[in-house]
mmCIF file of C-alpha atoms (C1' of nucleotides) in Angstrom:
data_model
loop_
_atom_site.group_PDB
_atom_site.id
_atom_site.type_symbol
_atom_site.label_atom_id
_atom_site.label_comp_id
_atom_site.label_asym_id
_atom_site.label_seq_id
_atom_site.Cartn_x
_atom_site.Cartn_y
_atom_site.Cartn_z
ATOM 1 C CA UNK A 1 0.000 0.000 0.000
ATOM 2 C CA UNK A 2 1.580 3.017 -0.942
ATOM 3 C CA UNK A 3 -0.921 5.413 0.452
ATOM 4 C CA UNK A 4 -0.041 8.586 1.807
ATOM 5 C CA UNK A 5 3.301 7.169 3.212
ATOM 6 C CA UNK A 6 5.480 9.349 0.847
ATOM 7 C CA UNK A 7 3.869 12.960 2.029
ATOM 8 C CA UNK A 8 3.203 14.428 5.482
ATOM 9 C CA UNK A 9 3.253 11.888 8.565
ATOM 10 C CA UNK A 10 0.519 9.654 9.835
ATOM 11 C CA UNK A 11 -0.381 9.529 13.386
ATOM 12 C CA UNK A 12 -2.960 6.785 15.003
ATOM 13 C CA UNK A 13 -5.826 9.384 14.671
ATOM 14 C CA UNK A 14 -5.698 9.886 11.234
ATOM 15 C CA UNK A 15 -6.502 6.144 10.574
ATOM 16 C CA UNK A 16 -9.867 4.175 10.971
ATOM 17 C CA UNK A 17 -10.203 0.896 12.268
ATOM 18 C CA UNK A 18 -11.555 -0.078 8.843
ATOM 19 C CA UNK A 19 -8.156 0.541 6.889
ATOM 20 C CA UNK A 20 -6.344 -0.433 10.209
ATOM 21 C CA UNK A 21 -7.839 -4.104 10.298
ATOM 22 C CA UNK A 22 -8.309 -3.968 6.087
ATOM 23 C CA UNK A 23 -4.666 -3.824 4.907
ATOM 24 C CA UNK A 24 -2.785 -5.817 7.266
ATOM 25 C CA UNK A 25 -5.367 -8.831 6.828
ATOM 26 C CA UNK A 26 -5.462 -8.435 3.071
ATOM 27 C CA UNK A 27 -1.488 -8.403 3.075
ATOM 28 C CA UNK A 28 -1.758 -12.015 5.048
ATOM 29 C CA UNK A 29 -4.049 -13.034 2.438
ATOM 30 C CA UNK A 30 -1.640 -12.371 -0.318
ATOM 31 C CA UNK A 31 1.617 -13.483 1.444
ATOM 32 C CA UNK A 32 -0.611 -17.257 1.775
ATOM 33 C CA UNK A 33 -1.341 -16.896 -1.579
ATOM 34 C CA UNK A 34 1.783 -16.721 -2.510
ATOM 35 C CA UNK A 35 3.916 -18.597 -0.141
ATOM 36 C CA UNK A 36 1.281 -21.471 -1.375
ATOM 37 C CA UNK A 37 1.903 -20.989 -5.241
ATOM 38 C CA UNK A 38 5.819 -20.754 -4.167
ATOM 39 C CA UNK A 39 5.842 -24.163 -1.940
ATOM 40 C CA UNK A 40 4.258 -25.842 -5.340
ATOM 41 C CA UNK A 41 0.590 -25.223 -5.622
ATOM 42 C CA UNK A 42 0.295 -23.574 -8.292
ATOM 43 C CA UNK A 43 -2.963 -23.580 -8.919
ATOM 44 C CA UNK A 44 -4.578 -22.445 -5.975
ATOM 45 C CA UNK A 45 -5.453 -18.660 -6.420
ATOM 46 C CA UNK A 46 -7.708 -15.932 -3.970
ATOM 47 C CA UNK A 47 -11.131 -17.572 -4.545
ATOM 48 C CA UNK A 48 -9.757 -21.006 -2.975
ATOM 49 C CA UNK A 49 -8.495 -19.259 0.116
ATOM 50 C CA UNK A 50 -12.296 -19.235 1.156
ATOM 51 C CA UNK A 51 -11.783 -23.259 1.747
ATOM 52 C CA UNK A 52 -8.009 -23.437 3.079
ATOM 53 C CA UNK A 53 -8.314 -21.580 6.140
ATOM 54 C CA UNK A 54 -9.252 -22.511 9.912
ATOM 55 C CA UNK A 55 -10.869 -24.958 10.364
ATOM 56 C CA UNK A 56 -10.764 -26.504 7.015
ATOM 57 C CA UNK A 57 -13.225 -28.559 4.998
ATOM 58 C CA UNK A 58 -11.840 -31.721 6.072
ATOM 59 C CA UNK A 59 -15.197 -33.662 6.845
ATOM 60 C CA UNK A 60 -17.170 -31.463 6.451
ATOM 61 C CA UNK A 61 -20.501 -30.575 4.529
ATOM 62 C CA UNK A 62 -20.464 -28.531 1.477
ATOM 63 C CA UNK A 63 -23.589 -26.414 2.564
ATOM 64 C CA UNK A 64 -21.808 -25.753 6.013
ATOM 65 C CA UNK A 65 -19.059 -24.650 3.964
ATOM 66 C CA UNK A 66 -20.642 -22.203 1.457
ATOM 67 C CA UNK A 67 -22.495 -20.646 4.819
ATOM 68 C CA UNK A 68 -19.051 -20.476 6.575
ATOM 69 C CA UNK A 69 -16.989 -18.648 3.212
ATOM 70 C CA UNK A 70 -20.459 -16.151 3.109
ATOM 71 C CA UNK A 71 -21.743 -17.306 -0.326
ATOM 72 C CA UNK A 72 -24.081 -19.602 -1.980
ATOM 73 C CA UNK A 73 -23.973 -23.402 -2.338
ATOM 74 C CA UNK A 74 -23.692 -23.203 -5.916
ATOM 75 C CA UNK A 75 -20.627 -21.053 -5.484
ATOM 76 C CA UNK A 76 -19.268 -23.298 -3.101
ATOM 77 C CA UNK A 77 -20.337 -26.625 -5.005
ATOM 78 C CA UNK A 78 -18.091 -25.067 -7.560
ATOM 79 C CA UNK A 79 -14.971 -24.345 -5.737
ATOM 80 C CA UNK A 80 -15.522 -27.847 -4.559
ATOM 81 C CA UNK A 81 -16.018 -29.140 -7.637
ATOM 82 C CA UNK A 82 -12.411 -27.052 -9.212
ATOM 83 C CA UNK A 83 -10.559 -28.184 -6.583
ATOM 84 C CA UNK A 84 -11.982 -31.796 -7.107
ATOM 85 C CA UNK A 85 -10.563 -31.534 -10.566
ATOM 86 C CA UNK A 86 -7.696 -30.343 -9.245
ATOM 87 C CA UNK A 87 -6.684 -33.175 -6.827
ATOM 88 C CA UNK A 88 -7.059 -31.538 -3.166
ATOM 89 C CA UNK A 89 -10.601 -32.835 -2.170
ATOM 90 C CA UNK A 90 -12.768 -35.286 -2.829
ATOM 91 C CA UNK A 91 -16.797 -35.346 -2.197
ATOM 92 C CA UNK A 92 -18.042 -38.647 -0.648
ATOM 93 C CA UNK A 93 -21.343 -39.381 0.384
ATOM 94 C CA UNK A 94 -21.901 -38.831 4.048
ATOM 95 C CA UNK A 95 -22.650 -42.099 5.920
ATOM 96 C CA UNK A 96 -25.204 -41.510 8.277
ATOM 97 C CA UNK A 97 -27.475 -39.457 5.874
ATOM 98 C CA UNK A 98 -28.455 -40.160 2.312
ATOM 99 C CA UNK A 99 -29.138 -36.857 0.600
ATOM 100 C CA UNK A 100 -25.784 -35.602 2.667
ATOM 101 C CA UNK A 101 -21.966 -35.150 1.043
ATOM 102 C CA UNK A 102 -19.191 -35.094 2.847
ATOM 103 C CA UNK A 103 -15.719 -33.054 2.062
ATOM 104 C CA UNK A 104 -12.568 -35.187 2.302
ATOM 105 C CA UNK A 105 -8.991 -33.431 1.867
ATOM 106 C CA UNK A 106 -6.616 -35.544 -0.146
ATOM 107 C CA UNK A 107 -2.930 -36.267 0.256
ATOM 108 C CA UNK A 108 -2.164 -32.967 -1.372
ATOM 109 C CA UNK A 109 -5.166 -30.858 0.063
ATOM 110 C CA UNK A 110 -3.629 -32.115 3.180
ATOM 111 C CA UNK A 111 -0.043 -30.525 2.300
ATOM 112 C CA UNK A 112 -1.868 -27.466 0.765
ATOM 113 C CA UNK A 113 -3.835 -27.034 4.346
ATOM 114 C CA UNK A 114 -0.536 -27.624 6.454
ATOM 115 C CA UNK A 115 1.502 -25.379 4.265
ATOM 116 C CA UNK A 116 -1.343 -22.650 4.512
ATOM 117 C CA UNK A 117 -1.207 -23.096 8.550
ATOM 118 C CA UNK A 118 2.886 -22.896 8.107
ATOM 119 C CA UNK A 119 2.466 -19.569 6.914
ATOM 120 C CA UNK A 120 0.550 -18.271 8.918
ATOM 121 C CA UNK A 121 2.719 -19.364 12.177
ATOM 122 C CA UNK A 122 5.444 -17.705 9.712
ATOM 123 C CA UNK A 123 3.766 -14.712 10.174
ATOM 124 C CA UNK A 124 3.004 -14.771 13.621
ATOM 125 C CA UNK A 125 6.645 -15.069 14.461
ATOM 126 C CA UNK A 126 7.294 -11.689 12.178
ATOM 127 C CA UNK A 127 4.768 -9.824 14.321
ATOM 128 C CA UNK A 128 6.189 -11.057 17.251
ATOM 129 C CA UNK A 129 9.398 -9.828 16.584
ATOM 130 C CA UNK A 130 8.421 -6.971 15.293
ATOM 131 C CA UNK A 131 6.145 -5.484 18.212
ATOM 132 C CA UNK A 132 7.681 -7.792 20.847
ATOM 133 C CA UNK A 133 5.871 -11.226 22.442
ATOM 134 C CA UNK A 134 3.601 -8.580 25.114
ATOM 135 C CA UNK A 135 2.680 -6.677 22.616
ATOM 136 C CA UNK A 136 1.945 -8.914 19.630
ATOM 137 C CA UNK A 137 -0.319 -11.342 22.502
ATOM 138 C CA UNK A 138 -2.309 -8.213 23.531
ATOM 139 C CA UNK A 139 -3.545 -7.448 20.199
ATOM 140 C CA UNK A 140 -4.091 -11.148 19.670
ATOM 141 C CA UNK A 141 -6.110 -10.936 22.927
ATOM 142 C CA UNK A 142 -7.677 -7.275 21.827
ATOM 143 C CA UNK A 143 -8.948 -9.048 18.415
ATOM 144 C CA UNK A 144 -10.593 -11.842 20.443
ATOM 145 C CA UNK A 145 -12.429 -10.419 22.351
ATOM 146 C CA UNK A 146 -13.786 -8.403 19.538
ATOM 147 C CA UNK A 147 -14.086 -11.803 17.534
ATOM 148 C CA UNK A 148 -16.322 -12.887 20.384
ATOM 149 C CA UNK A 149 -18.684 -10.001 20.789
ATOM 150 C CA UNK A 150 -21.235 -9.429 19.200
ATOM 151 C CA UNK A 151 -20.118 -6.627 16.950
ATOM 152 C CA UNK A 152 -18.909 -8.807 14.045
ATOM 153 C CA UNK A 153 -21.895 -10.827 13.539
ATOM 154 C CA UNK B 1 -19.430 -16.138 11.546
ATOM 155 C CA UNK B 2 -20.768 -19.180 12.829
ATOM 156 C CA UNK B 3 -17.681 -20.931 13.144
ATOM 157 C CA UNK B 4 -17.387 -23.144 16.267
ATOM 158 C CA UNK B 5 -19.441 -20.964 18.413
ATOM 159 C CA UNK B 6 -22.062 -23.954 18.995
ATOM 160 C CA UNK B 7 -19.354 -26.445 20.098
ATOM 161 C CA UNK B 8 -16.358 -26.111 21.982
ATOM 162 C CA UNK B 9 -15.256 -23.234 23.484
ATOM 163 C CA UNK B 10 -12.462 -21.516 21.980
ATOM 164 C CA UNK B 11 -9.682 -19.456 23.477
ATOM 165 C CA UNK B 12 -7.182 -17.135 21.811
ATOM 166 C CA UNK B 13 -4.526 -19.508 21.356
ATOM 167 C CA UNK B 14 -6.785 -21.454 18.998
ATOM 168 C CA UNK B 15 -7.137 -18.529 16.647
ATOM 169 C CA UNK B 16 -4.440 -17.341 14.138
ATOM 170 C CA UNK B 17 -3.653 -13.769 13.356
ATOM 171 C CA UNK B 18 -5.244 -14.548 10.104
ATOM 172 C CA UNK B 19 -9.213 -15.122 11.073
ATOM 173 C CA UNK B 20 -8.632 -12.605 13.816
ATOM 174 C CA UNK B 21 -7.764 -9.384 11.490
ATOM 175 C CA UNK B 22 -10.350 -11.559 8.598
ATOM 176 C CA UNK B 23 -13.532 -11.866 10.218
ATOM 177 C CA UNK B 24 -13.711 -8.287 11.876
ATOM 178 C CA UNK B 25 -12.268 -6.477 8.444
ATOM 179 C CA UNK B 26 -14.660 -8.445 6.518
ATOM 180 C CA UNK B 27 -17.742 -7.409 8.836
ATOM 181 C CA UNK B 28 -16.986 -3.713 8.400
ATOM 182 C CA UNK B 29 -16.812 -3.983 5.011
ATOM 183 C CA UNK B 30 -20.553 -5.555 4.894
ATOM 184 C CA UNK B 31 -21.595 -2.882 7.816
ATOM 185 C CA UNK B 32 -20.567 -0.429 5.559
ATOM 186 C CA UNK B 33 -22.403 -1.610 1.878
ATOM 187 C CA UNK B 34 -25.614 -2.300 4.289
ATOM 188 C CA UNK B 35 -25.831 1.429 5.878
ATOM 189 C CA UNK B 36 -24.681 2.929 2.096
ATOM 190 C CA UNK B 37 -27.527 1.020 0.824
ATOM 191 C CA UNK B 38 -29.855 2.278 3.413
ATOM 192 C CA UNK B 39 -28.620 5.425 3.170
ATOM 193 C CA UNK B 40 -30.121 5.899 -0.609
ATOM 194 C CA UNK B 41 -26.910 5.181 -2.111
ATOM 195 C CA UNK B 42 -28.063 1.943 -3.786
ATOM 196 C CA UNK B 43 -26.357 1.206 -6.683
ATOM 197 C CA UNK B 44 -22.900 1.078 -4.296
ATOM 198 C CA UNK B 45 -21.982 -2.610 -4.063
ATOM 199 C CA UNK B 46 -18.860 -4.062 -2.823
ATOM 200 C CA UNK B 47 -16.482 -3.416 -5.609
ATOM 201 C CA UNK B 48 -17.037 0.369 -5.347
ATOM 202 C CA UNK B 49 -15.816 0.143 -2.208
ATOM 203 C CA UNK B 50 -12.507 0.514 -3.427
ATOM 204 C CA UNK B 51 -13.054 3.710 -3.664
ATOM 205 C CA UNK B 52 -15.047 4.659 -1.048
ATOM 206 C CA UNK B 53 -12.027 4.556 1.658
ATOM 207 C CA UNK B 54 -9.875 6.371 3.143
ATOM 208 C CA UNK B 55 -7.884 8.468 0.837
ATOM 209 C CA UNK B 56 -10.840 9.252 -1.106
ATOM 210 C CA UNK B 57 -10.394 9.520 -5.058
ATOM 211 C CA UNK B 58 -11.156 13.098 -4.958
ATOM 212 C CA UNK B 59 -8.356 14.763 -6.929
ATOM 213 C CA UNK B 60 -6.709 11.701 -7.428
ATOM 214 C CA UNK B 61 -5.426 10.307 -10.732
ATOM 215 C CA UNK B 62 -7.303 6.791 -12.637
ATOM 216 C CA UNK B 63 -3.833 5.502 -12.317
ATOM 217 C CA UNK B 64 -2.763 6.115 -8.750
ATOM 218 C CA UNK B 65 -6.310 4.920 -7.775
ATOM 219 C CA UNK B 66 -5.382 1.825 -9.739
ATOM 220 C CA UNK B 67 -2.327 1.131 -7.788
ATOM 221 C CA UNK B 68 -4.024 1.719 -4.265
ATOM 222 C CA UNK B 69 -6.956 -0.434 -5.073
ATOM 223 C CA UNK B 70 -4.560 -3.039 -6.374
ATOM 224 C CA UNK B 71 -5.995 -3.892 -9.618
ATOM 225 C CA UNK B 72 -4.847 -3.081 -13.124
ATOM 226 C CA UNK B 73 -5.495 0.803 -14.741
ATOM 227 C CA UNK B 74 -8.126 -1.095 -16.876
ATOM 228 C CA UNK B 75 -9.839 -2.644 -14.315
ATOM 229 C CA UNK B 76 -10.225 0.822 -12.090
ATOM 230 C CA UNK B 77 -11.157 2.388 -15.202
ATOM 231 C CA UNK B 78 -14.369 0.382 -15.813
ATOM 232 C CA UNK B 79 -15.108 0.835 -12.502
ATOM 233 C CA UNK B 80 -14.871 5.156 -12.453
ATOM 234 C CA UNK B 81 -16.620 4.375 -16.178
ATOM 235 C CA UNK B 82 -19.557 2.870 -13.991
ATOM 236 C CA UNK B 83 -19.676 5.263 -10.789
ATOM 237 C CA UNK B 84 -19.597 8.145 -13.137
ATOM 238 C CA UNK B 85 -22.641 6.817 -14.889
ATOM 239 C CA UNK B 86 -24.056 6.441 -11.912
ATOM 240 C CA UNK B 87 -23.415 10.134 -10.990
ATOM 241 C CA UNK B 88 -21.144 9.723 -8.158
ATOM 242 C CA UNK B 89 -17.596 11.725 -10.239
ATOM 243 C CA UNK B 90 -16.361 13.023 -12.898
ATOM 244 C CA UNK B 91 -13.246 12.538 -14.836
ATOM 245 C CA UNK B 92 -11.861 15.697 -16.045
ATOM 246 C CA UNK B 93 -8.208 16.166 -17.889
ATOM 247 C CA UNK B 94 -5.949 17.323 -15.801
ATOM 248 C CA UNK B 95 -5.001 21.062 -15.924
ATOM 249 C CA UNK B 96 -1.024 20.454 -15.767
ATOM 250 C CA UNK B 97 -0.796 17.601 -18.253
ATOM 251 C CA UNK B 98 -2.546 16.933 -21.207
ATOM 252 C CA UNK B 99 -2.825 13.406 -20.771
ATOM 253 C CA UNK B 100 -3.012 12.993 -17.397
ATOM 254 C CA UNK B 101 -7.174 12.939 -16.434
ATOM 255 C CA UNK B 102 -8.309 13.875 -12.732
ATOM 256 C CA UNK B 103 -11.295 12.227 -10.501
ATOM 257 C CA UNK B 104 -13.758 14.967 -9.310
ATOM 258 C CA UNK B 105 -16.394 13.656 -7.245
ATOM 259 C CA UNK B 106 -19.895 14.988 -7.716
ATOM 260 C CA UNK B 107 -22.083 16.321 -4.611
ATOM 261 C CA UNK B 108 -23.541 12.542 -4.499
ATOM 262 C CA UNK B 109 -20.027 11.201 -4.671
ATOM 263 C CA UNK B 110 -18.833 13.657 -1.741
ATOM 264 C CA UNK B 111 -22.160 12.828 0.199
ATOM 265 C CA UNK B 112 -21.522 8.763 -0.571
ATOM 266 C CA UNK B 113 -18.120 9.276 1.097
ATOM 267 C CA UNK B 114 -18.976 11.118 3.738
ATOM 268 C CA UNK B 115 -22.041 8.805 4.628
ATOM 269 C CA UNK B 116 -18.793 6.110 4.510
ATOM 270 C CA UNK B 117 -16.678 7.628 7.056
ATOM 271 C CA UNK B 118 -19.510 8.534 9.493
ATOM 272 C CA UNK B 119 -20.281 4.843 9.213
ATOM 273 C CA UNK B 120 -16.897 4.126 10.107
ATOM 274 C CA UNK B 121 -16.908 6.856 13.037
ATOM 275 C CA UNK B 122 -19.891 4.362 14.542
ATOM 276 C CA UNK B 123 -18.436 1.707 13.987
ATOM 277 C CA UNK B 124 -15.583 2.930 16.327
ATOM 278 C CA UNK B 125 -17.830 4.122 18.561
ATOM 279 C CA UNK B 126 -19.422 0.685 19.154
ATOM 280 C CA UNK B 127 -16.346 -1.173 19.440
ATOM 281 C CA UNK B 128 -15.302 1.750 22.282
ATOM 282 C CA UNK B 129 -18.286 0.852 24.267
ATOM 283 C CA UNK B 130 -17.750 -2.793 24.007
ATOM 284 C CA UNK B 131 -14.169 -2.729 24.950
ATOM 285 C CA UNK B 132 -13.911 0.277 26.866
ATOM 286 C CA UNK B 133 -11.974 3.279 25.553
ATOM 287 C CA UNK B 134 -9.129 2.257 27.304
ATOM 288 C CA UNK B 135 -7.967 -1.061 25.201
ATOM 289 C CA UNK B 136 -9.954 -0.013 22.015
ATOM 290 C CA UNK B 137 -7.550 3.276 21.792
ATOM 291 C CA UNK B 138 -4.668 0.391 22.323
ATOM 292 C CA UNK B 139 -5.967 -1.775 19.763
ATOM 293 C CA UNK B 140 -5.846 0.855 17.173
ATOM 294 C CA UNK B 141 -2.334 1.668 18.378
ATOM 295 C CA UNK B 142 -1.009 -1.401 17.741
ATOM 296 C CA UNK B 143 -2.159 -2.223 14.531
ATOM 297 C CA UNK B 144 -0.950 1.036 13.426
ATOM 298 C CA UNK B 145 2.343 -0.114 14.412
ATOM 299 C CA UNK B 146 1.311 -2.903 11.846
ATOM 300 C CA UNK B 147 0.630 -0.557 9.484
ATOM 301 C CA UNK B 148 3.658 1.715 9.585
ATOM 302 C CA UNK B 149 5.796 -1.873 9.921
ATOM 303 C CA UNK B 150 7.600 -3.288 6.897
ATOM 304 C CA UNK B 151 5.287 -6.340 7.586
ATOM 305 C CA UNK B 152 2.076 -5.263 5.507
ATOM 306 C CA UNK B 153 4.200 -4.373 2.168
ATOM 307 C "C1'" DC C 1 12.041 19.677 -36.946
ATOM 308 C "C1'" DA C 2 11.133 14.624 -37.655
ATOM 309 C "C1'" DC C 3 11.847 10.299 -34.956
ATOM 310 C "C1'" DT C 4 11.565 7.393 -31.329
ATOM 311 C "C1'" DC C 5 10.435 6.020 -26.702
ATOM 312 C "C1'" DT C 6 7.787 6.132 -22.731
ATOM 313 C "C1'" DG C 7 3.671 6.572 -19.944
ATOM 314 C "C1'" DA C 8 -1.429 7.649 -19.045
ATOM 315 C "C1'" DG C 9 -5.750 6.497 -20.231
ATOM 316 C "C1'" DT C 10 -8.922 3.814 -22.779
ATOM 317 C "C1'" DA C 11 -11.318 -0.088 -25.270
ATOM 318 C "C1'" DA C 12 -12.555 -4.806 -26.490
ATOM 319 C "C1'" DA C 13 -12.128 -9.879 -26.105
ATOM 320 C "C1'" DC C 14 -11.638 -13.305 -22.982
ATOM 321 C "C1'" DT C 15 -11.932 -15.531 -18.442
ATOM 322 C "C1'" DA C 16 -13.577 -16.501 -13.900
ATOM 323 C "C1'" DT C 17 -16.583 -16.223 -10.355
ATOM 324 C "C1'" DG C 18 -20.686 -15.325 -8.191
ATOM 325 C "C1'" DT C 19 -26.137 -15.259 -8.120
ATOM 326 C "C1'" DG C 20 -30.868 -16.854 -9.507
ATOM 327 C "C1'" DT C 21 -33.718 -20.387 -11.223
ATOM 328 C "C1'" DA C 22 -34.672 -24.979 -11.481
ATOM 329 C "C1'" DC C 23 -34.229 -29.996 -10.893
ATOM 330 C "C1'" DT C 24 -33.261 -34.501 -8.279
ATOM 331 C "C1'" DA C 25 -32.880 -37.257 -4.286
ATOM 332 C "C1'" DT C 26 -33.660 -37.913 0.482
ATOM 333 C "C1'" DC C 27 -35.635 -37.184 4.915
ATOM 334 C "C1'" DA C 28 -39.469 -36.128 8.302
ATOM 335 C "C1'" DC C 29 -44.056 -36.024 9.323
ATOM 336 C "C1'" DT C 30 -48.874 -37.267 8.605
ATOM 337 C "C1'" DA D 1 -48.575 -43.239 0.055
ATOM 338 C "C1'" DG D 2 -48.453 -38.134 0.184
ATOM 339 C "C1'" DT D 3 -46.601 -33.647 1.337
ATOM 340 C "C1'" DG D 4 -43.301 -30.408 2.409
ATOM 341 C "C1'" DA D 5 -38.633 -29.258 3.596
ATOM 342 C "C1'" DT D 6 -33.692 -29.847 2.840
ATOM 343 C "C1'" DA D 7 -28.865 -31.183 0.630
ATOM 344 C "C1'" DG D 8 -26.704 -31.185 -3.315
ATOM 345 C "C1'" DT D 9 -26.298 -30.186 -8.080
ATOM 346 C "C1'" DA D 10 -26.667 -28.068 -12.974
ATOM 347 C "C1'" DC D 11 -27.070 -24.339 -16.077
ATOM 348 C "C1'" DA D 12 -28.134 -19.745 -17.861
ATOM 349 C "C1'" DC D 13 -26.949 -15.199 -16.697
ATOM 350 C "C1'" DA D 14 -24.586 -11.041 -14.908
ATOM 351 C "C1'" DT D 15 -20.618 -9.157 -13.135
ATOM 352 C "C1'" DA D 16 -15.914 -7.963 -12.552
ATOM 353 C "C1'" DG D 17 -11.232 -8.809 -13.463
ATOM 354 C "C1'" DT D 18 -6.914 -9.698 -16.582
ATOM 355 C "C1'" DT D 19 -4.636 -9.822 -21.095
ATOM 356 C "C1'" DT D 20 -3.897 -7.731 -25.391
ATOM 357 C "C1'" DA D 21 -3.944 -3.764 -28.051
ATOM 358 C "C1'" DC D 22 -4.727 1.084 -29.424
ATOM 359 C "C1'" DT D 23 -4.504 6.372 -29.019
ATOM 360 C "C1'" DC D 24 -2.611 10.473 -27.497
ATOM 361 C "C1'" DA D 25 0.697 13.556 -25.065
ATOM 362 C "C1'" DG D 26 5.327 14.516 -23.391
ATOM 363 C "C1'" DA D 27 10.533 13.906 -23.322
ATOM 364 C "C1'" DG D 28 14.617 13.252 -25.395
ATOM 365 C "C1'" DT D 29 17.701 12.790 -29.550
ATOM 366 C "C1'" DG D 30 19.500 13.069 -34.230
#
DNA sequence: CACTCTGAGTAAACTATGTGTACTATCACT
DNA sequence: AGTGATAGTACACATAGTTTACTCAGAGTG
């Protein structure tokens, strides 16, 4: 982001918690994206980010997984059906119910979900170093509690 | 987000720096499309938003806007093509250089933006009263440290 | 001055990614 | 059996982005 950081000086006021929160998390999203693509996968790009990331699809339903990534089933039946092709997932029919799917990570969705979870501890370790172990825990600690509130539902 | 809420309890160690600065940046972003909408500015949808932030585009070059936004000079251009249209600016050539054009916003374009930040200014204001004044004025300190860091290049 | 090179803005074709509509199969309930 | 609701899927459609390519203005050079 080259913003304003060439003219006059920014101080903590000027900024609002939107762009605050906005371009650190969409510089983590691009560093995965592209520590991924580095480490070998190629072909995963920005839309597939929406199924390698917490808790990941492994098991789980493909309608619980469009509601999770904030989009429709269709969307998500897509992705699901791209990364299929692609060799990370498969779908399997869920045991207990008939009508139900379930996800299943291959091998290499495996590696891919691992590698993702790599970076990220990557990154944690830069922050911590850069604002110090107190510091970098409090604003973990700052973020959860605004996680579990109810001001991000 | 209804992640594991209905299970397990989670604690902070659980969480990655990723979903924490994700699932807060991501509800702003909504927040902020809903109360535009509501506001009468209904044709604004998500990708506009790229332009409704901080640095506004006011006085600001297609090409600069580009590189902020993160998307090609083609790309932005389609989308100033469409909010012009939609009578929220005006491109204009630039007075110093013949080829150089300049983004004017119009009084619904200034009235959009401003609508945007006050949005924002509640937004802050909520997240004061949940967290008390206190930590919320020391979570926007530290993740301007973020922001100033080398991390988020 | 003509000549070339570069950069800003634009335009059109192509690609991909998401939504809306619609269909099938299964479950729950009567 | 019959009805309605739900999970997953398929396809047409709209939307938004990148790639490729063009125009025009400015800078430098012979």
């Amino acid at each position: 982001m080259t913003f304003l950081r060439e003219n006059s000086p920014v101080k903590t006021k000027d900024m609002l918690i939107g762009a605050l929160l906005r371009v650190p998390a969409e510089a983590i999203h691009r560093r995965i994206i592209n520590d991924l693509n580095a480490a070998g996968f190629t072909e995963l790009s920005l839309p597939h980010m929406a199924l390698f990331r917490f808790p990941g699809p492994d098991g789980v339903r493909p309608g619980v997984l469009a509601e999770r990534a904030g989009m429709s089933k269709q969307a998500m039946n897509r992705l699901l059906g791209s990364l299929e092709d692609l060799g990370y997932l498969i779908r399997s029919d869920a045991p207990d119910e008939g009508r139900a799917r379930i996800v299943r990570f291959t091998k290499r969705g495996h590696a891919a979900y691992a590698k993702a979870m790599e970076v990220l501890r990557n990154i944690e370790r830069e922050w911590r170093a850069e604002l110090g172990p107190r510091d970098f825990a409090q604003l973990k600690e700052l973020l959860f509690r605004v996680w579990e509130s109810p001001l991000v539902r």
